[in-house]
Coordinates of C-alpha atoms in Angstrom, one line a residue:
Chain A
X1 CA 137.0 -133.5 140.1
X2 CA 137.2 -135.8 143.0
X3 CA 137.2 -134.1 146.7
X4 CA 140.0 -137.1 147.6
X5 CA 142.0 -138.8 145.1
X6 CA 143.9 -142.3 146.3
X7 CA 146.3 -143.3 143.6
X8 CA 147.6 -146.9 143.7
X9 CA 148.3 -146.4 147.4
X10 CA 150.3 -148.8 149.8
X11 CA 152.2 -149.5 152.5
X12 CA 154.6 -152.2 153.6
X13 CA 156.2 -153.6 156.9
X14 CA 158.7 -154.7 155.5
X15 CA 158.4 -158.4 153.8
X16 CA 154.5 -157.5 154.3
X17 CA 152.0 -155.7 152.9
X18 CA 149.4 -154.2 155.8
X19 CA 147.9 -152.1 152.1
X20 CA 148.6 -152.5 148.8
X21 CA 147.9 -151.1 145.5
X22 CA 144.6 -149.0 147.4
X23 CA 142.6 -146.6 145.1
X24 CA 140.0 -145.1 144.4
X25 CA 138.2 -141.4 145.0
X26 CA 135.7 -139.4 147.2
X27 CA 133.2 -136.7 145.6
X28 CA 132.1 -133.5 148.3
X29 CA 129.2 -134.7 150.8
X30 CA 129.4 -138.7 149.8
X31 CA 129.5 -140.8 153.3
X32 CA 132.3 -143.6 152.5
X33 CA 132.2 -146.9 154.2
X34 CA 134.9 -148.6 155.1
X35 CA 134.6 -152.3 155.9
X36 CA 136.5 -155.6 156.4
X37 CA 137.5 -158.0 158.3
X38 CA 140.7 -157.5 161.7
X39 CA 144.0 -157.1 159.7
X40 CA 142.8 -156.3 156.2
X41 CA 144.2 -153.1 156.7
X42 CA 141.5 -150.4 157.6
X43 CA 143.2 -148.4 160.3
X44 CA 146.2 -148.6 158.7
X45 CA 144.7 -146.7 155.1
X46 CA 143.4 -144.4 158.1
X47 CA 146.7 -143.4 159.6
X48 CA 147.7 -143.0 155.5
X49 CA 144.5 -140.8 155.0
X50 CA 145.4 -139.0 158.5
X51 CA 149.4 -138.8 158.1
X52 CA 149.8 -140.9 160.9
X53 CA 151.4 -144.0 158.3
X54 CA 153.4 -142.3 155.7
X55 CA 152.8 -144.7 153.1
X56 CA 155.3 -146.4 150.9
X57 CA 153.6 -146.0 147.6
X58 CA 151.2 -143.8 145.8
X59 CA 149.6 -140.8 146.1
X60 CA 146.4 -139.3 148.0
X61 CA 145.0 -135.7 146.7
X62 CA 142.7 -133.3 149.0
X63 CA 141.0 -131.1 146.3
X64 CA 144.1 -130.9 143.8
X65 CA 146.5 -131.1 146.0
X66 CA 149.2 -133.6 146.7
X67 CA 148.7 -133.8 150.7
X68 CA 150.9 -137.5 150.4
X69 CA 153.9 -135.5 152.6
X70 CA 152.8 -133.7 154.2
X71 CA 152.7 -134.0 158.3
X72 CA 149.7 -134.6 160.5
X73 CA 149.4 -131.0 160.9
X74 CA 149.2 -130.2 158.2
X75 CA 146.6 -132.4 157.2
X76 CA 144.4 -131.0 159.4
X77 CA 145.0 -127.1 157.7
X78 CA 144.1 -128.0 154.1
X79 CA 141.2 -130.0 155.8
X80 CA 141.2 -133.3 156.8
X81 CA 140.0 -134.4 160.7
X82 CA 140.3 -137.2 162.0
X83 CA 138.7 -139.4 164.9
X84 CA 141.0 -142.6 166.9
X85 CA 139.9 -145.8 167.1
X86 CA 139.9 -145.6 170.6
X87 CA 139.6 -142.4 172.0
X88 CA 143.3 -140.4 171.7
X89 CA 142.8 -138.0 174.3
X90 CA 144.4 -135.8 176.7
X91 CA 144.4 -137.4 180.6
X92 CA 145.8 -134.8 182.4
X93 CA 142.8 -132.1 180.4
X94 CA 139.3 -131.4 181.8
X95 CA 136.9 -131.4 178.3
X96 CA 136.2 -127.6 178.3
X97 CA 140.5 -127.1 177.4
X98 CA 139.9 -130.6 174.6
X99 CA 137.4 -128.0 173.1
X100 CA 139.5 -124.8 173.2
X101 CA 142.4 -127.2 172.0
X102 CA 139.9 -128.4 169.1
X103 CA 138.3 -125.0 168.7
X104 CA 142.0 -123.1 168.4
X105 CA 141.2 -123.0 164.2
X106 CA 144.2 -119.9 164.0
X107 CA 147.2 -121.6 165.8
X108 CA 148.3 -118.5 167.2
X109 CA 151.3 -118.5 170.1
X110 CA 149.3 -116.0 171.9
X111 CA 151.4 -115.5 175.3
X112 CA 149.7 -112.6 176.5
X113 CA 146.0 -113.2 176.1
X114 CA 144.6 -116.2 178.0
X115 CA 142.4 -118.8 176.0
X116 CA 139.5 -118.5 179.3
X117 CA 139.5 -114.6 178.5
X118 CA 138.6 -115.5 174.9
X119 CA 135.1 -114.9 174.8
X120 CA 135.0 -115.9 171.1
X121 CA 136.3 -119.2 171.9
X122 CA 134.3 -119.5 174.9
X123 CA 131.3 -119.7 173.4
X124 CA 131.8 -121.9 170.9
X125 CA 133.1 -124.2 173.4
X126 CA 130.1 -123.8 175.6
X127 CA 127.6 -124.7 172.2
X128 CA 130.0 -127.9 171.8
X129 CA 129.7 -129.0 175.8
X130 CA 126.3 -128.6 174.8
X131 CA 125.8 -130.1 171.1
X132 CA 127.5 -133.5 172.0
X133 CA 125.9 -133.4 176.1
X134 CA 129.9 -133.2 177.7
X135 CA 128.9 -130.3 180.1
X136 CA 128.3 -132.0 183.1
X137 CA 131.0 -129.7 186.1
X138 CA 130.9 -127.1 183.4
X139 CA 133.8 -128.8 181.9
X140 CA 136.9 -129.3 183.9
X141 CA 136.3 -132.9 184.1
X142 CA 139.6 -134.6 183.2
X143 CA 138.9 -138.3 181.2
X144 CA 139.4 -140.3 183.6
X145 CA 136.6 -139.1 185.6
X146 CA 133.9 -139.6 182.2
X147 CA 132.4 -142.4 181.1
X148 CA 133.0 -144.5 178.2
X149 CA 130.6 -143.0 176.1
X150 CA 130.9 -139.7 177.5
X151 CA 134.9 -140.1 176.3
X152 CA 133.5 -141.1 173.1
X153 CA 131.3 -138.1 172.4
X154 CA 134.3 -136.0 173.5
X155 CA 136.4 -137.9 171.0
X156 CA 133.9 -137.2 168.4
X157 CA 133.1 -133.3 169.5
X158 CA 136.8 -132.7 168.6
X159 CA 137.7 -134.4 165.4
X160 CA 134.1 -132.5 164.3
X161 CA 135.1 -129.0 165.8
X162 CA 137.4 -128.2 163.0
X163 CA 134.3 -128.7 160.6
X164 CA 136.8 -130.3 158.1
X165 CA 136.4 -130.7 154.9
X166 CA 137.1 -134.5 154.9
X167 CA 136.3 -136.3 158.3
X168 CA 137.8 -139.6 159.3
X169 CA 135.4 -141.6 161.9
X170 CA 137.3 -144.7 163.2
X171 CA 134.6 -147.1 164.8
X172 CA 132.3 -144.2 165.4
X173 CA 130.1 -146.4 167.5
X174 CA 132.5 -147.9 170.0
X175 CA 130.8 -147.5 173.6
X176 CA 127.6 -145.3 172.0
X177 CA 123.9 -146.4 172.2
X178 CA 121.8 -147.2 169.5
X179 CA 120.5 -143.5 170.0
X180 CA 123.8 -141.8 170.3
X181 CA 125.4 -143.4 167.4
X182 CA 121.9 -142.0 165.5
X183 CA 122.3 -138.2 167.0
X184 CA 126.5 -137.7 165.9
X185 CA 124.9 -138.9 162.7
X186 CA 122.5 -135.6 163.0
X187 CA 125.2 -134.2 163.8
X188 CA 128.3 -135.0 161.4
X189 CA 125.8 -133.9 158.9
X190 CA 125.1 -130.3 159.9
X191 CA 128.9 -130.2 159.1
X192 CA 127.1 -129.6 155.7
X193 CA 126.4 -131.1 152.1
X194 CA 130.2 -130.0 151.0
X195 CA 131.9 -132.0 154.5
X196 CA 133.1 -135.5 152.8
X197 CA 133.0 -138.5 155.5
X198 CA 135.2 -142.2 155.0
X199 CA 134.0 -143.9 158.8
X200 CA 135.4 -147.7 159.2
X201 CA 132.5 -149.5 161.2
X202 CA 131.9 -153.3 161.9
X203 CA 128.4 -153.2 162.6
X204 CA 126.8 -153.5 158.9
X205 CA 123.5 -152.3 159.7
X206 CA 124.8 -148.7 160.7
X207 CA 127.4 -149.3 158.1
X208 CA 124.0 -149.2 155.3
X209 CA 121.9 -147.0 157.3
X210 CA 124.9 -143.6 156.8
X211 CA 126.9 -144.9 153.5
X212 CA 125.9 -143.7 150.1
X213 CA 129.4 -146.2 149.2
X214 CA 130.9 -149.0 150.0
X215 CA 134.9 -149.7 150.6
X216 CA 135.5 -154.0 151.1
X217 CA 139.2 -154.0 152.6
X218 CA 140.8 -157.4 153.0
X219 CA 144.4 -158.5 152.9
X220 CA 145.6 -155.3 152.6
X221 CA 144.0 -155.0 149.4
X222 CA 140.6 -152.9 148.1
X223 CA 139.0 -155.8 147.2
X224 CA 134.8 -153.8 146.3
X225 CA 133.6 -150.4 146.0
X226 CA 129.7 -150.3 145.2
X227 CA 126.2 -149.1 146.4
X228 CA 125.1 -150.2 150.0
X229 CA 122.5 -152.3 148.1
X230 CA 125.4 -154.1 145.7
X231 CA 127.5 -154.7 148.5
X232 CA 124.6 -156.4 149.9
X233 CA 124.1 -158.9 146.9
X234 CA 127.9 -159.4 146.4
X235 CA 128.8 -163.1 147.4
X236 CA 132.5 -162.4 147.5
X237 CA 131.8 -160.1 150.3
X238 CA 130.0 -162.1 152.0
X239 CA 133.1 -164.6 151.8
X240 CA 135.7 -162.4 153.0
X241 CA 133.4 -162.4 156.1
X242 CA 132.4 -165.2 156.5
X243 CA 136.0 -166.5 156.9
X244 CA 135.8 -168.8 154.2
X245 CA 138.0 -169.0 151.9
X246 CA 140.9 -166.0 151.1
X247 CA 140.6 -163.2 148.1
X248 CA 143.1 -162.9 145.6
X249 CA 141.5 -160.2 143.7
Chain B
X1 CA 131.5 -107.5 188.4
X2 CA 131.3 -111.2 190.7
X3 CA 134.3 -112.1 188.3
X4 CA 136.8 -109.2 188.8
X5 CA 136.1 -109.4 192.3
X6 CA 136.9 -113.3 192.4
X7 CA 140.3 -112.3 190.4
X8 CA 140.9 -109.3 192.4
X9 CA 140.2 -111.6 195.6
X10 CA 142.5 -114.1 194.8
X11 CA 144.8 -112.4 194.4
X12 CA 145.8 -110.3 197.3
X13 CA 146.9 -113.4 199.3
X14 CA 150.1 -113.1 196.4
X15 CA 150.3 -109.1 196.9
X16 CA 150.2 -109.6 200.9
X17 CA 152.6 -112.1 200.6
X18 CA 155.0 -110.2 198.5
X19 CA 154.6 -107.0 200.6
X20 CA 155.5 -109.2 203.4
X21 CA 158.5 -110.2 201.5
X22 CA 160.0 -107.5 200.5
X23 CA 159.5 -106.0 204.4
X24 CA 161.8 -109.1 205.6
X25 CA 165.2 -106.9 205.1
X26 CA 164.2 -105.5 208.1
X27 CA 164.1 -108.5 210.3
X28 CA 166.7 -110.8 208.9
X29 CA 170.9 -110.5 209.2
X30 CA 172.2 -110.3 206.5
X31 CA 173.5 -113.6 205.8
X32 CA 170.4 -114.9 205.9
X33 CA 169.1 -111.8 203.3
X34 CA 171.8 -113.4 201.4
X35 CA 170.7 -116.8 201.7
X36 CA 167.1 -116.5 201.1
X37 CA 168.4 -114.1 197.7
X38 CA 169.8 -117.4 196.0
X39 CA 166.9 -119.6 197.4
X40 CA 164.7 -117.6 195.3
X41 CA 167.4 -117.5 191.8
X42 CA 167.4 -121.0 192.2
X43 CA 163.6 -121.2 192.9
X44 CA 163.2 -118.8 189.6
X45 CA 165.2 -121.3 188.0
X46 CA 163.5 -125.0 189.0
X47 CA 160.4 -122.7 187.8
X48 CA 161.8 -122.0 184.2
X49 CA 163.0 -125.5 184.3
X50 CA 159.1 -126.5 184.8
X51 CA 157.5 -124.4 182.0
X52 CA 159.5 -126.5 179.7
X53 CA 159.1 -130.3 182.2
X54 CA 156.6 -129.9 184.3
X55 CA 154.5 -128.1 180.7
X56 CA 155.3 -129.5 178.1
X57 CA 156.9 -132.7 179.0
X58 CA 160.8 -132.2 178.1
X59 CA 162.4 -133.8 180.8
X60 CA 166.1 -131.7 180.5
X61 CA 169.3 -132.9 182.6
X62 CA 171.4 -129.7 181.3
X63 CA 169.0 -127.0 181.8
X64 CA 172.3 -125.8 184.6
X65 CA 174.1 -125.4 181.9
X66 CA 171.8 -123.2 180.0
X67 CA 171.8 -120.9 183.5
X68 CA 175.6 -121.1 183.1
X69 CA 175.2 -119.4 178.9
X70 CA 174.0 -116.3 181.0
X71 CA 176.1 -116.6 184.2
X72 CA 178.7 -116.1 181.5
X73 CA 178.1 -114.1 179.2
X74 CA 177.3 -111.4 182.2
X75 CA 180.9 -111.9 183.1
X76 CA 182.6 -111.7 180.2
X77 CA 181.2 -108.2 179.0
X78 CA 181.0 -106.9 182.5
X79 CA 184.9 -108.1 183.4
X80 CA 186.3 -108.7 179.7
X81 CA 184.5 -105.6 177.8
X82 CA 183.5 -103.7 181.0
X83 CA 180.0 -103.1 180.6
X84 CA 177.9 -102.3 183.9
X85 CA 174.5 -101.7 183.4
X86 CA 173.1 -104.2 184.8
X87 CA 170.0 -103.7 182.1
X88 CA 172.9 -104.6 179.2
X89 CA 174.2 -107.6 181.2
X90 CA 170.7 -109.0 182.1
X91 CA 169.3 -108.5 178.5
X92 CA 172.6 -109.8 177.1
X93 CA 172.2 -113.0 179.0
X94 CA 169.1 -113.6 178.2
X95 CA 169.7 -113.5 174.0
X96 CA 172.5 -115.5 174.7
X97 CA 170.7 -118.1 176.8
X98 CA 167.6 -118.2 174.1
X99 CA 170.8 -119.2 171.6
X100 CA 172.1 -122.1 173.5
X101 CA 168.6 -123.2 174.3
X102 CA 167.7 -122.7 170.5
X103 CA 170.7 -124.9 169.2
X104 CA 170.0 -127.6 172.3
X105 CA 166.0 -127.2 171.5
X106 CA 167.8 -128.1 167.4
X107 CA 169.6 -131.1 168.6
X108 CA 167.9 -132.1 172.1
X109 CA 164.1 -132.5 169.2
X110 CA 166.2 -135.7 167.4
X111 CA 165.6 -137.5 170.0
X112 CA 162.9 -139.1 171.8
X113 CA 162.3 -140.5 176.4
X114 CA 164.9 -141.4 177.7
X115 CA 166.9 -140.7 174.3
X116 CA 166.7 -137.2 174.9
X117 CA 167.3 -136.3 178.3
X118 CA 170.5 -138.1 177.0
X119 CA 171.0 -136.0 174.9
X120 CA 170.7 -132.5 177.2
X121 CA 172.3 -134.2 180.0
X122 CA 175.5 -134.3 177.1
X123 CA 175.1 -131.3 175.7
X124 CA 174.4 -129.7 179.0
X125 CA 178.1 -131.2 179.6
X126 CA 179.6 -130.3 176.7
X127 CA 178.8 -127.1 178.3
X128 CA 180.0 -127.3 181.9
X129 CA 183.6 -128.5 179.8
X130 CA 183.7 -125.8 177.8
X131 CA 184.0 -123.5 180.8
X132 CA 186.4 -125.8 182.5
X133 CA 188.9 -126.3 179.3
X134 CA 188.0 -123.2 178.1
X135 CA 191.1 -120.4 178.4
X136 CA 189.0 -117.6 177.0
X137 CA 186.4 -118.4 179.7
X138 CA 189.1 -118.6 183.1
X139 CA 189.8 -115.7 185.4
X140 CA 194.2 -116.2 186.2
X141 CA 193.4 -120.1 185.3
X142 CA 191.3 -120.3 188.1
X143 CA 188.0 -123.1 187.1
X144 CA 185.9 -120.4 188.4
X145 CA 185.6 -117.2 187.2
X146 CA 185.8 -114.0 189.5
X147 CA 185.7 -110.0 189.5
X148 CA 181.7 -110.0 188.6
X149 CA 180.0 -107.2 191.2
X150 CA 176.3 -105.7 191.0
X151 CA 176.0 -103.8 187.9
X152 CA 174.4 -100.2 187.7
X153 CA 170.7 -100.2 187.6
X154 CA 171.2 -96.7 186.8
X155 CA 168.7 -95.2 189.6
X156 CA 171.6 -94.0 192.1
X157 CA 170.9 -97.0 194.0
X158 CA 172.9 -98.5 197.1
X159 CA 173.7 -102.3 196.9
X160 CA 173.5 -104.4 199.8
X161 CA 172.7 -107.9 201.0
X162 CA 169.1 -106.4 201.6
X163 CA 168.7 -104.2 198.9
X164 CA 169.7 -106.5 196.2
X165 CA 167.4 -109.3 198.2
X166 CA 164.5 -107.0 197.7
X167 CA 165.7 -106.3 193.8
X168 CA 165.7 -110.2 192.7
X169 CA 161.9 -110.7 194.7
X170 CA 160.8 -108.0 192.3
X171 CA 162.8 -110.0 189.7
X172 CA 161.1 -112.7 190.6
X173 CA 157.9 -112.5 190.7
X174 CA 157.6 -110.5 187.6
X175 CA 159.6 -113.7 186.1
X176 CA 156.8 -116.1 188.2
X177 CA 154.1 -113.6 186.6
X178 CA 155.5 -114.2 182.7
X179 CA 155.6 -117.4 183.5
X180 CA 151.4 -117.5 185.5
X181 CA 150.5 -116.1 182.1
X182 CA 152.4 -118.3 179.3
X183 CA 151.0 -121.6 181.4
X184 CA 147.0 -119.6 181.2
X185 CA 147.5 -119.0 177.1
X186 CA 147.1 -120.3 174.6
X187 CA 150.6 -121.8 174.2
X188 CA 150.5 -123.0 178.0
X189 CA 147.6 -124.7 176.4
X190 CA 148.8 -126.2 173.9
X191 CA 152.6 -127.0 175.8
X192 CA 150.4 -129.2 178.0
X193 CA 148.8 -130.7 175.1
X194 CA 151.9 -131.9 173.3
X195 CA 152.7 -133.3 176.8
X196 CA 150.0 -135.8 177.0
X197 CA 148.9 -136.6 174.2
X198 CA 151.7 -136.1 170.8
X199 CA 149.5 -137.9 167.8
X200 CA 146.4 -135.9 168.9
X201 CA 147.5 -132.5 169.2
X202 CA 149.0 -133.2 165.5
X203 CA 145.9 -134.7 164.2
X204 CA 144.4 -131.2 165.3
X205 CA 146.2 -129.5 163.8
X206 CA 149.1 -128.2 166.4
X207 CA 153.2 -128.4 165.4
X208 CA 154.4 -130.1 168.2
X209 CA 158.0 -130.4 167.6
X210 CA 157.4 -126.1 166.9
X211 CA 156.0 -126.2 170.9
X212 CA 158.4 -128.1 171.9
X213 CA 161.3 -125.7 170.3
X214 CA 159.2 -122.3 171.9
X215 CA 159.1 -124.2 175.5
X216 CA 162.6 -124.6 176.0
X217 CA 163.4 -121.3 174.2
X218 CA 161.9 -119.8 176.5
X219 CA 162.5 -122.1 180.0
X220 CA 166.3 -121.6 179.1
X221 CA 166.1 -117.4 178.4
X222 CA 164.2 -117.5 182.0
X223 CA 167.1 -119.2 183.3
X224 CA 169.7 -117.8 182.0
X225 CA 168.6 -114.0 183.2
X226 CA 169.0 -116.4 186.8
X227 CA 172.6 -117.3 185.9
X228 CA 173.4 -113.9 185.1
X229 CA 172.0 -113.1 189.1
X230 CA 173.3 -115.9 190.5
X231 CA 177.1 -114.4 188.9
X232 CA 175.7 -111.0 190.4
X233 CA 175.1 -112.2 193.7
X234 CA 177.8 -114.6 193.8
X235 CA 180.6 -112.5 192.7
X236 CA 181.8 -115.6 190.6
X237 CA 180.9 -118.6 188.8
X238 CA 182.5 -122.2 188.2
X239 CA 181.8 -124.5 185.9
X240 CA 180.8 -127.1 189.1
X241 CA 177.8 -124.7 189.1
X242 CA 176.8 -126.1 185.5
X243 CA 177.3 -129.2 185.8
X244 CA 174.7 -132.0 185.7
X245 CA 174.8 -132.4 189.4
X246 CA 172.8 -128.6 189.1
X247 CA 170.6 -130.1 186.9
X248 CA 169.4 -132.6 188.8
X249 CA 169.0 -130.2 191.2
X250 CA 167.1 -128.3 189.3
X251 CA 164.8 -131.1 188.3
X252 CA 164.1 -132.7 192.3
X253 CA 163.3 -129.1 193.4
X254 CA 160.3 -129.5 190.3
X255 CA 160.0 -132.9 191.7
X256 CA 159.4 -131.8 195.1
X257 CA 157.4 -128.9 194.9
X258 CA 154.5 -130.6 192.3
X259 CA 156.0 -130.6 188.6
X260 CA 153.5 -129.4 186.3
X261 CA 151.2 -126.9 189.3
X262 CA 151.3 -123.3 189.1
X263 CA 153.7 -122.6 191.5
X264 CA 155.3 -125.8 192.1
X265 CA 158.5 -125.9 191.0
X266 CA 159.6 -122.7 192.9
X267 CA 158.3 -123.2 196.0
X268 CA 160.5 -126.8 196.0
X269 CA 163.0 -124.2 194.8
X270 CA 163.1 -122.3 198.1
X271 CA 163.1 -125.3 200.0
X272 CA 165.9 -127.8 198.4
X273 CA 168.1 -124.7 198.1
X274 CA 167.3 -124.3 202.1
X275 CA 168.0 -127.3 203.5
X276 CA 170.8 -128.1 201.9
X277 CA 172.3 -125.3 203.1
X278 CA 171.2 -125.8 206.3
X279 CA 172.5 -129.3 205.7
X280 CA 176.5 -127.6 204.3
X281 CA 176.0 -125.7 208.3
X282 CA 175.0 -128.4 209.9
X283 CA 178.5 -130.7 208.5
X284 CA 179.4 -130.2 205.3
X285 CA 180.7 -134.3 204.6
X286 CA 177.2 -135.2 205.4
X287 CA 175.0 -132.9 203.1
X288 CA 175.6 -135.0 200.1
X289 CA 174.4 -137.8 202.0
X290 CA 171.2 -136.2 203.3
X291 CA 170.3 -134.9 199.5
X292 CA 171.3 -137.9 198.0
X293 CA 168.7 -139.6 200.7
X294 CA 165.9 -136.9 199.1
X295 CA 166.8 -137.4 195.8
X296 CA 165.6 -140.9 196.3
X297 CA 162.3 -140.5 198.7
X298 CA 161.7 -138.3 195.9
X299 CA 161.6 -141.1 193.7
X300 CA 159.9 -143.5 195.6
X301 CA 157.1 -141.1 196.7
X302 CA 157.0 -140.2 192.5
X303 CA 154.3 -143.5 192.0
X304 CA 151.4 -141.3 194.3
X305 CA 151.8 -137.9 192.5
X306 CA 149.4 -138.4 189.7
X307 CA 146.9 -138.9 192.9
X308 CA 148.4 -135.8 194.2
X309 CA 148.7 -133.7 191.0
X310 CA 145.1 -134.6 190.2
X311 CA 143.7 -133.9 193.2
X312 CA 144.4 -130.2 193.8
X313 CA 144.3 -130.0 190.0
X314 CA 140.7 -130.5 190.5
X315 CA 140.4 -128.1 193.4
X316 CA 141.6 -125.8 191.8
X317 CA 139.9 -126.1 188.7
X318 CA 136.7 -126.5 189.9
X319 CA 137.2 -122.7 191.2
X320 CA 138.6 -121.3 187.6
X321 CA 135.6 -122.4 186.0
X322 CA 133.1 -120.7 188.4
X323 CA 135.8 -117.8 187.8
X324 CA 134.9 -117.8 184.2
X325 CA 131.4 -118.5 184.4

């Protein structure tokens, strides 16, 4: 059984179809790249998967469970975690507080025990600070005082920290150097062979290097779903990227 | 060991301040004691508002009504039904306010942003109007309900302005301690996360709506306790005490002291209550203008708040991180 099943998913705003009749499956451990020109519907598709946007039609199933109508926080608990294209951080929280929020898997409403006193949690946060090279000043920095690259690393660290079964990365390489991008691949791979990753990117070298499969979107539709080698030879995809005639699937 | 000493060292000034404040009745007149008691109650009310406002980002203009529910509950049980135990009355006031806060939360959280503020304003005004119009909530057709006195603790205490001040001071310290525990707990962190970035919090598995309900209920419950204390101290409570003007004043207290900081709203509460009293003493006619002017100056200076608050937070966080490490 596939980990993720997308069945005829669509989303329209008035008469505009941002995503239309998209279907595909993702197996556990698979890395799937999503490409397409601007306005192709990649971000809307990501938001439908993450629950930030409700699908107008179709179904999303995770490990056989229909999650189409689940709110984002319930999807997260079901195993879907995501990063955002533009870093979505908490302006008034320190790096340590960001990671603490991300690592609190049980979401208990403890009012008695201070979060700073939780040694297990603190150890996990220390580990993440170290792994993602965010430990400057012991993690007391606010996002506004960090470089863009560090903000991106924090964005990715809090998405990955949940050890999800499905990880959605929206343009994860933006703001990262080539070597940081390679490190990111390794860190995500450390989540284990069962974690599936779907990512959106414009850097074709990265997409070709990271993906087991590539999905190509154009005008809200899925126009190709194949291996990187096959996509590289696909004239149709080349046309889409070179901005030739509009494609009608 | 160093951490323990560091934490103790940070608590010593607070303890010294508390002991010093407890000794104040030996230096003050009974009128000054009453004024300080009133200031403590309002400061605590502002601090409770700030739990929802500063920590969870829920800007309410109906908070005084929740305090009013506590005050009217205490009056009802004391005057209409003859209950005289402080503990009974204060628990009943807290429960009634918690229930009212829950209703406030369930209704107001259906709206967002400016509309949320308008709904809290309307709800607060509804409670105030209810107190004004409903004969059951009146004594001798007067607008204010009277006949309230300081109930018994069951310890053979002798109430006068000095002992009441000391008692309220201890309760206030406990209330502030409770708020600090909430702020420093995972719940408090989740409040701040919900305030700063709702979408990201949801994407991290937090049910933001529930956290907001909890913030409003906790804030309203503490406020209800303050409302009951206000009624005990004043001997009366009226619809004007719980209307939009008082709610606005509470917001002013929180902002002036530093909303979202640890003790800011409390300090703001003390300052504004004292200012209001002395402005009234100087000139009853001009006092509203002074408070109005303070509102305007505060609003104009709000744009500098992020910088000042950021600087303060950086300082305190630096210290905290070393304590943890």
